[in-house]
CSV table of C-alpha atoms in Angstrom, one decimal:
chain,number,residue,atom,x,y,z
W,20,MET,CA,-27.3,-22.2,22.1
W,21,ASP,CA,-30.1,-24.0,20.1
W,22,THR,CA,-30.3,-26.3,17.1
W,23,ASN,CA,-32.9,-25.8,14.3
W,24,ARG,CA,-34.7,-28.6,12.5
W,25,SER,CA,-31.9,-28.8,10.0
W,26,GLY,CA,-29.3,-29.5,12.7
W,27,VAL,CA,-27.5,-26.2,12.5
W,28,VAL,CA,-26.4,-24.7,15.8
W,29,ILE,CA,-28.0,-21.3,16.4
W,30,ARG,CA,-26.0,-19.1,18.7
W,31,ARG,CA,-27.2,-16.3,21.0
W,32,GLY,CA,-25.1,-13.2,21.8
W,33,ARG,CA,-22.2,-11.9,19.7
W,34,PRO,CA,-20.2,-14.3,17.6
W,35,ALA,CA,-16.6,-15.2,18.5
W,36,GLY,CA,-13.8,-12.9,17.3
W,37,PRO,CA,-11.4,-13.4,14.4
W,38,ARG,CA,-9.2,-16.5,14.5
W,39,THR,CA,-7.0,-16.1,11.4
W,40,ILE,CA,-3.3,-16.1,12.1
W,41,GLY,CA,-1.8,-12.7,11.7
W,42,LEU,CA,-5.2,-11.0,11.4
W,43,VAL,CA,-5.0,-8.7,14.4
W,44,CYS,CA,-1.6,-7.4,13.3
W,45,ALA,CA,-2.9,-7.2,9.7
W,46,VAL,CA,-5.7,-4.9,10.7
W,47,ALA,CA,-3.4,-2.7,12.7
W,48,ALA,CA,-0.9,-2.5,9.9
W,49,ALA,CA,-3.6,-1.7,7.4
W,50,GLY,CA,-4.8,1.2,9.6
W,51,ALA,CA,-7.8,-0.1,11.3
W,52,LEU,CA,-9.7,-9.0,8.9
W,53,LEU,CA,-13.8,-13.8,6.3
W,54,SER,CA,-9.1,-17.0,-2.4
W,55,GLY,CA,-8.7,-15.8,-5.5
W,56,CYS,CA,-12.2,-15.0,-6.4
W,57,GLY,CA,-14.9,-12.4,-6.9
W,58,SER,CA,-18.6,-12.3,-6.7
W,59,SER,CA,-18.8,-11.1,-10.3
W,60,GLY,CA,-16.0,-13.3,-11.6
W,61,SER,CA,-15.7,-16.9,-12.5
W,62,ASP,CA,-14.4,-19.4,-10.0
W,63,THR,CA,-11.7,-21.7,-11.3
W,64,ALA,CA,-12.1,-24.2,-8.4
W,65,SER,CA,-14.5,-27.1,-9.1
W,66,PRO,CA,-17.8,-26.4,-7.3
W,67,GLN,CA,-18.5,-28.8,-4.4
W,68,LYS,CA,-21.9,-30.1,-3.5
W,69,SER,CA,-23.0,-28.3,-0.4
W,70,ALA,CA,-23.8,-30.4,2.7
W,71,ALA,CA,-25.4,-27.3,4.3
W,72,PRO,CA,-29.1,-27.2,5.0
W,73,SER,CA,-31.1,-25.6,2.2
W,74,ARG,CA,-33.7,-23.7,4.3
W,75,ALA,CA,-33.1,-20.0,4.2
W,76,VAL,CA,-32.9,-18.1,7.5
W,77,PRO,CA,-35.8,-15.6,7.7
W,78,ALA,CA,-35.1,-11.9,8.3
W,79,THR,CA,-36.0,-10.6,11.7
W,80,ALA,CA,-37.5,-7.2,12.3
W,81,ALA,CA,-35.1,-4.6,13.8
W,82,SER,CA,-37.4,-3.9,16.7
W,83,PRO,CA,-41.2,-3.8,17.5
W,84,SER,CA,-41.2,0.0,16.8
W,85,GLY,CA,-39.2,-0.3,13.6
W,86,SER,CA,-36.3,1.8,14.9
W,87,LEU,CA,-32.7,0.8,14.4
W,88,ASN,CA,-30.2,0.3,17.1
W,89,ALA,CA,-26.6,1.7,16.8
W,90,ASP,CA,-25.1,-1.3,15.0
W,91,GLN,CA,-28.0,-1.5,12.6
W,92,ALA,CA,-27.8,2.2,11.9
W,93,GLN,CA,-24.1,1.9,11.3
W,94,ARG,CA,-24.6,-0.9,8.8
W,95,LYS,CA,-27.4,1.0,7.0
W,96,ALA,CA,-25.0,4.0,6.6
W,97,LEU,CA,-21.9,2.1,5.5
W,98,VAL,CA,-23.0,-0.9,3.5
W,99,PRO,CA,-24.7,0.9,0.6
W,100,LYS,CA,-21.6,3.2,0.1
W,101,ALA,CA,-19.4,0.2,-0.8
W,102,GLU,CA,-19.5,0.1,-4.6
W,103,VAL,CA,-16.8,-2.6,-4.6
W,104,ASP,CA,-17.9,-5.9,-3.1
W,105,TYR,CA,-15.9,-8.4,-1.1
W,106,GLY,CA,-15.0,-10.4,-4.2
W,107,GLN,CA,-13.7,-7.5,-6.1
W,108,ALA,CA,-11.7,-6.4,-3.1
W,109,LEU,CA,-10.1,-9.8,-2.8
W,110,LYS,CA,-9.2,-9.8,-6.5
W,111,ALA,CA,-7.5,-6.5,-6.1
W,112,ALA,CA,-5.6,-7.7,-3.0
W,113,ILE,CA,-4.5,-10.9,-4.8
W,114,ALA,CA,-3.3,-8.8,-7.8
W,115,ALA,CA,-1.2,-6.8,-5.4
W,116,VAL,CA,0.5,-9.9,-4.0
W,117,PRO,CA,1.4,-12.4,-6.8
W,118,SER,CA,0.8,-16.1,-6.2
W,119,SER,CA,-1.3,-15.4,-3.1
W,120,GLU,CA,-4.7,-16.6,-1.9
W,121,ALA,CA,-7.2,-14.4,-0.1
W,122,ILE,CA,-8.0,-15.5,3.4
W,123,ALA,CA,-9.9,-12.5,4.9
W,124,ALA,CA,-11.9,-9.4,4.1
W,125,GLU,CA,-13.9,-7.0,6.2
W,126,LEU,CA,-15.8,-3.9,5.2
W,127,LYS,CA,-14.8,-0.9,7.4
W,128,GLY,CA,-14.4,2.8,7.4
W,129,THR,CA,-17.1,5.6,7.3
W,130,PRO,CA,-19.9,6.3,4.8
W,131,ALA,CA,-17.6,9.0,3.3
W,132,SER,CA,-14.6,6.7,3.1
W,133,PRO,CA,-15.5,3.0,3.1
W,134,TYR,CA,-12.7,0.4,2.6
W,135,TRP,CA,-12.0,-3.3,2.8
W,136,ASP,CA,-9.4,-4.7,5.2
W,137,THR,CA,-8.1,-7.8,3.4
W,138,VAL,CA,-5.5,-10.4,4.2
W,139,VAL,CA,-3.9,-12.6,1.6
W,140,ALA,CA,-1.2,-15.3,2.0
W,141,THR,CA,1.2,-17.3,-0.1
W,142,THR,CA,1.3,-21.1,0.1
W,143,ASP,CA,4.3,-21.0,2.6
W,144,GLY,CA,2.1,-19.1,5.1
W,145,THR,CA,3.4,-15.6,4.5
W,146,ALA,CA,0.5,-13.2,5.1
W,147,TYR,CA,0.0,-9.6,3.8
W,148,ALA,CA,-2.6,-7.0,4.8
W,149,VAL,CA,-4.0,-5.1,1.8
W,150,ARG,CA,-6.4,-2.2,2.2
W,151,VAL,CA,-8.7,-1.8,-0.7
W,152,ASP,CA,-10.8,1.3,-1.4
W,153,ALA,CA,-14.5,0.2,-1.4
W,154,VAL,CA,-15.4,2.9,-4.0
W,155,SER,CA,-12.5,2.9,-6.5
W,156,GLY,CA,-11.3,-0.7,-5.9
W,157,LYS,CA,-7.7,0.5,-5.7
W,158,ALA,CA,-5.4,-1.5,-3.5
W,159,GLN,CA,-2.8,0.1,-1.3
W,160,GLN,CA,0.7,-1.2,-0.8
W,161,PRO,CA,0.6,-4.7,0.8
W,162,GLN,CA,1.9,-4.8,4.4
W,163,PRO,CA,3.8,-8.0,5.4
W,164,GLN,CA,2.6,-9.7,8.6
W,165,SER,CA,4.1,-12.0,11.1
W,166,ASP,CA,7.4,-13.7,10.3
W,167,ASP,CA,7.0,-16.1,13.2
W,168,PRO,CA,7.8,-19.6,11.8
W,169,ASP,CA,5.0,-21.2,13.8
W,170,ASP,CA,2.4,-18.8,12.6
W,171,LYS,CA,3.5,-19.3,9.0
W,172,GLN,CA,3.5,-23.1,9.4
W,173,GLN,CA,-0.1,-23.0,10.9
W,174,LEU,CA,-1.4,-20.8,8.2
W,175,ALA,CA,0.2,-22.9,5.4
W,176,ALA,CA,-1.4,-26.0,6.9
W,177,ARG,CA,-4.7,-24.2,7.0
W,178,LEU,CA,-4.5,-23.2,3.4
W,179,GLY,CA,-3.5,-26.7,2.4
W,180,LYS,CA,-6.7,-28.1,4.1
W,181,ALA,CA,-9.1,-25.6,2.7
W,182,THR,CA,-10.7,-26.9,-0.6
W,183,VAL,CA,-13.7,-24.6,-0.4
W,184,THR,CA,-12.9,-21.1,-1.8
W,185,ALA,CA,-14.0,-17.8,-0.3
W,186,GLN,CA,-16.6,-17.3,-3.0
W,187,GLN,CA,-18.1,-20.8,-2.5
W,188,ALA,CA,-18.3,-20.1,1.2
W,189,ALA,CA,-20.0,-16.8,0.6
W,190,GLN,CA,-22.4,-18.4,-1.8
W,191,THR,CA,-23.4,-21.0,0.8
W,192,ALA,CA,-24.1,-18.2,3.3
W,193,THR,CA,-26.1,-16.0,0.9
W,194,GLU,CA,-28.1,-19.0,-0.2
W,195,LYS,CA,-29.3,-19.2,3.4
W,196,THR,CA,-29.6,-15.4,4.1
W,197,LYS,CA,-30.0,-13.0,1.1
W,198,GLY,CA,-27.9,-10.0,1.7
W,199,THR,CA,-24.5,-8.3,1.4
W,200,VAL,CA,-21.3,-10.1,2.5
W,201,THR,CA,-19.4,-7.8,4.8
W,202,THR,CA,-16.9,-10.2,6.4
W,203,ILE,CA,-15.3,-13.4,5.3
W,204,GLU,CA,-12.4,-15.1,7.1
W,205,LEU,CA,-10.6,-18.4,7.0
W,206,GLY,CA,-9.7,-19.9,10.4
W,207,ASP,CA,-10.0,-22.9,12.7
W,208,ALA,CA,-13.5,-24.1,13.4
W,209,ASP,CA,-14.8,-23.4,16.9
W,210,HIS,CA,-15.4,-27.1,17.7
W,211,GLY,CA,-11.8,-27.9,17.0
W,212,ASN,CA,-10.8,-31.4,15.6
W,213,ASP,CA,-8.4,-29.7,13.2
W,214,THR,CA,-11.4,-28.5,11.1
W,215,VAL,CA,-10.7,-25.5,8.9
W,216,ALA,CA,-13.7,-23.2,8.4
W,217,TRP,CA,-14.8,-19.9,6.8
W,218,THR,CA,-16.7,-17.4,8.9
W,219,VAL,CA,-19.0,-15.3,6.7
W,220,SER,CA,-21.2,-12.4,7.8
W,221,VAL,CA,-24.1,-11.3,5.7
W,222,VAL,CA,-26.1,-8.0,6.3
W,223,THR,CA,-29.7,-8.0,5.3
W,224,THR,CA,-30.9,-4.6,3.9
W,225,ASP,CA,-34.5,-4.9,5.0
W,226,ASP,CA,-33.7,-4.9,8.7
W,227,TRP,CA,-29.9,-4.3,8.7
W,228,ASN,CA,-29.3,-7.3,10.9
W,229,GLU,CA,-26.0,-9.3,10.5
W,230,THR,CA,-26.1,-13.1,10.2
W,231,THR,CA,-22.8,-14.9,10.7
W,232,TYR,CA,-22.2,-18.5,9.5
W,233,GLU,CA,-19.3,-20.8,10.2
W,234,ILE,CA,-18.8,-23.0,7.1
W,235,ASP,CA,-16.6,-26.1,6.9
W,236,ALA,CA,-13.8,-25.3,4.4
W,237,THR,CA,-13.7,-28.8,3.1
W,238,ASN,CA,-17.4,-29.6,2.4
W,239,ARG,CA,-19.4,-26.3,2.7
W,240,LYS,CA,-21.4,-27.7,5.6
W,241,VAL,CA,-22.8,-25.0,7.9
W,242,LEU,CA,-21.5,-25.6,11.4
W,243,TRP,CA,-23.3,-22.8,13.2
W,244,MET,CA,-25.1,-19.6,12.5
W,245,HIS,CA,-25.8,-16.4,14.6
W,246,VAL,CA,-28.1,-13.4,14.0
W,247,ASP,CA,-26.8,-10.2,15.5
W,248,GLN,CA,-29.7,-7.9,16.4
W,249,ASP,CA,-27.7,-6.1,19.1
């Protein structure tokens, strides 16, 4: 683990797994997991001044020979097939569950059948998994998630703390690394202290690497970043 000149923690190896309450069961129920917003729509929340460093992360070559590893090849095959971006998928999921907020989306599937696994939740912490076709943008029937009172209470508290929207978090990440958002998820920050954070993964189409950022969901500060070249 290193720190760049802007003070952002740079991690080596693979990033930590999902932390959103109900995410694991949401993915399973949807058939397989980082806010009512879309990348092409207007954001009703007031933009917040980012505390994140402004220096963009440079792209890194796939390998000295220019060949792609298995993960890079998979991204190259799948990402261009998604005609619906994460923001449009989240809008479709929110429309399927009235009075909900989107808390997660991940691009999955095959090049022939790409889809978004999304998770939305109401303010009381009730979560629903919604699978959205990444070509047509059509949302399937929402699948209710955990009814455990503790899970719902935790998720409701997390939603109450988050003042940064999914789109604002994605914008912060793509200002650092130009590319396509493939995962966005609201969860607890790795360093604890009751901090709520968005995890955003961005795929760069010149090398098909995946850069993941953890972004404070209250001030848009980048807490750490990781470039997956494996």
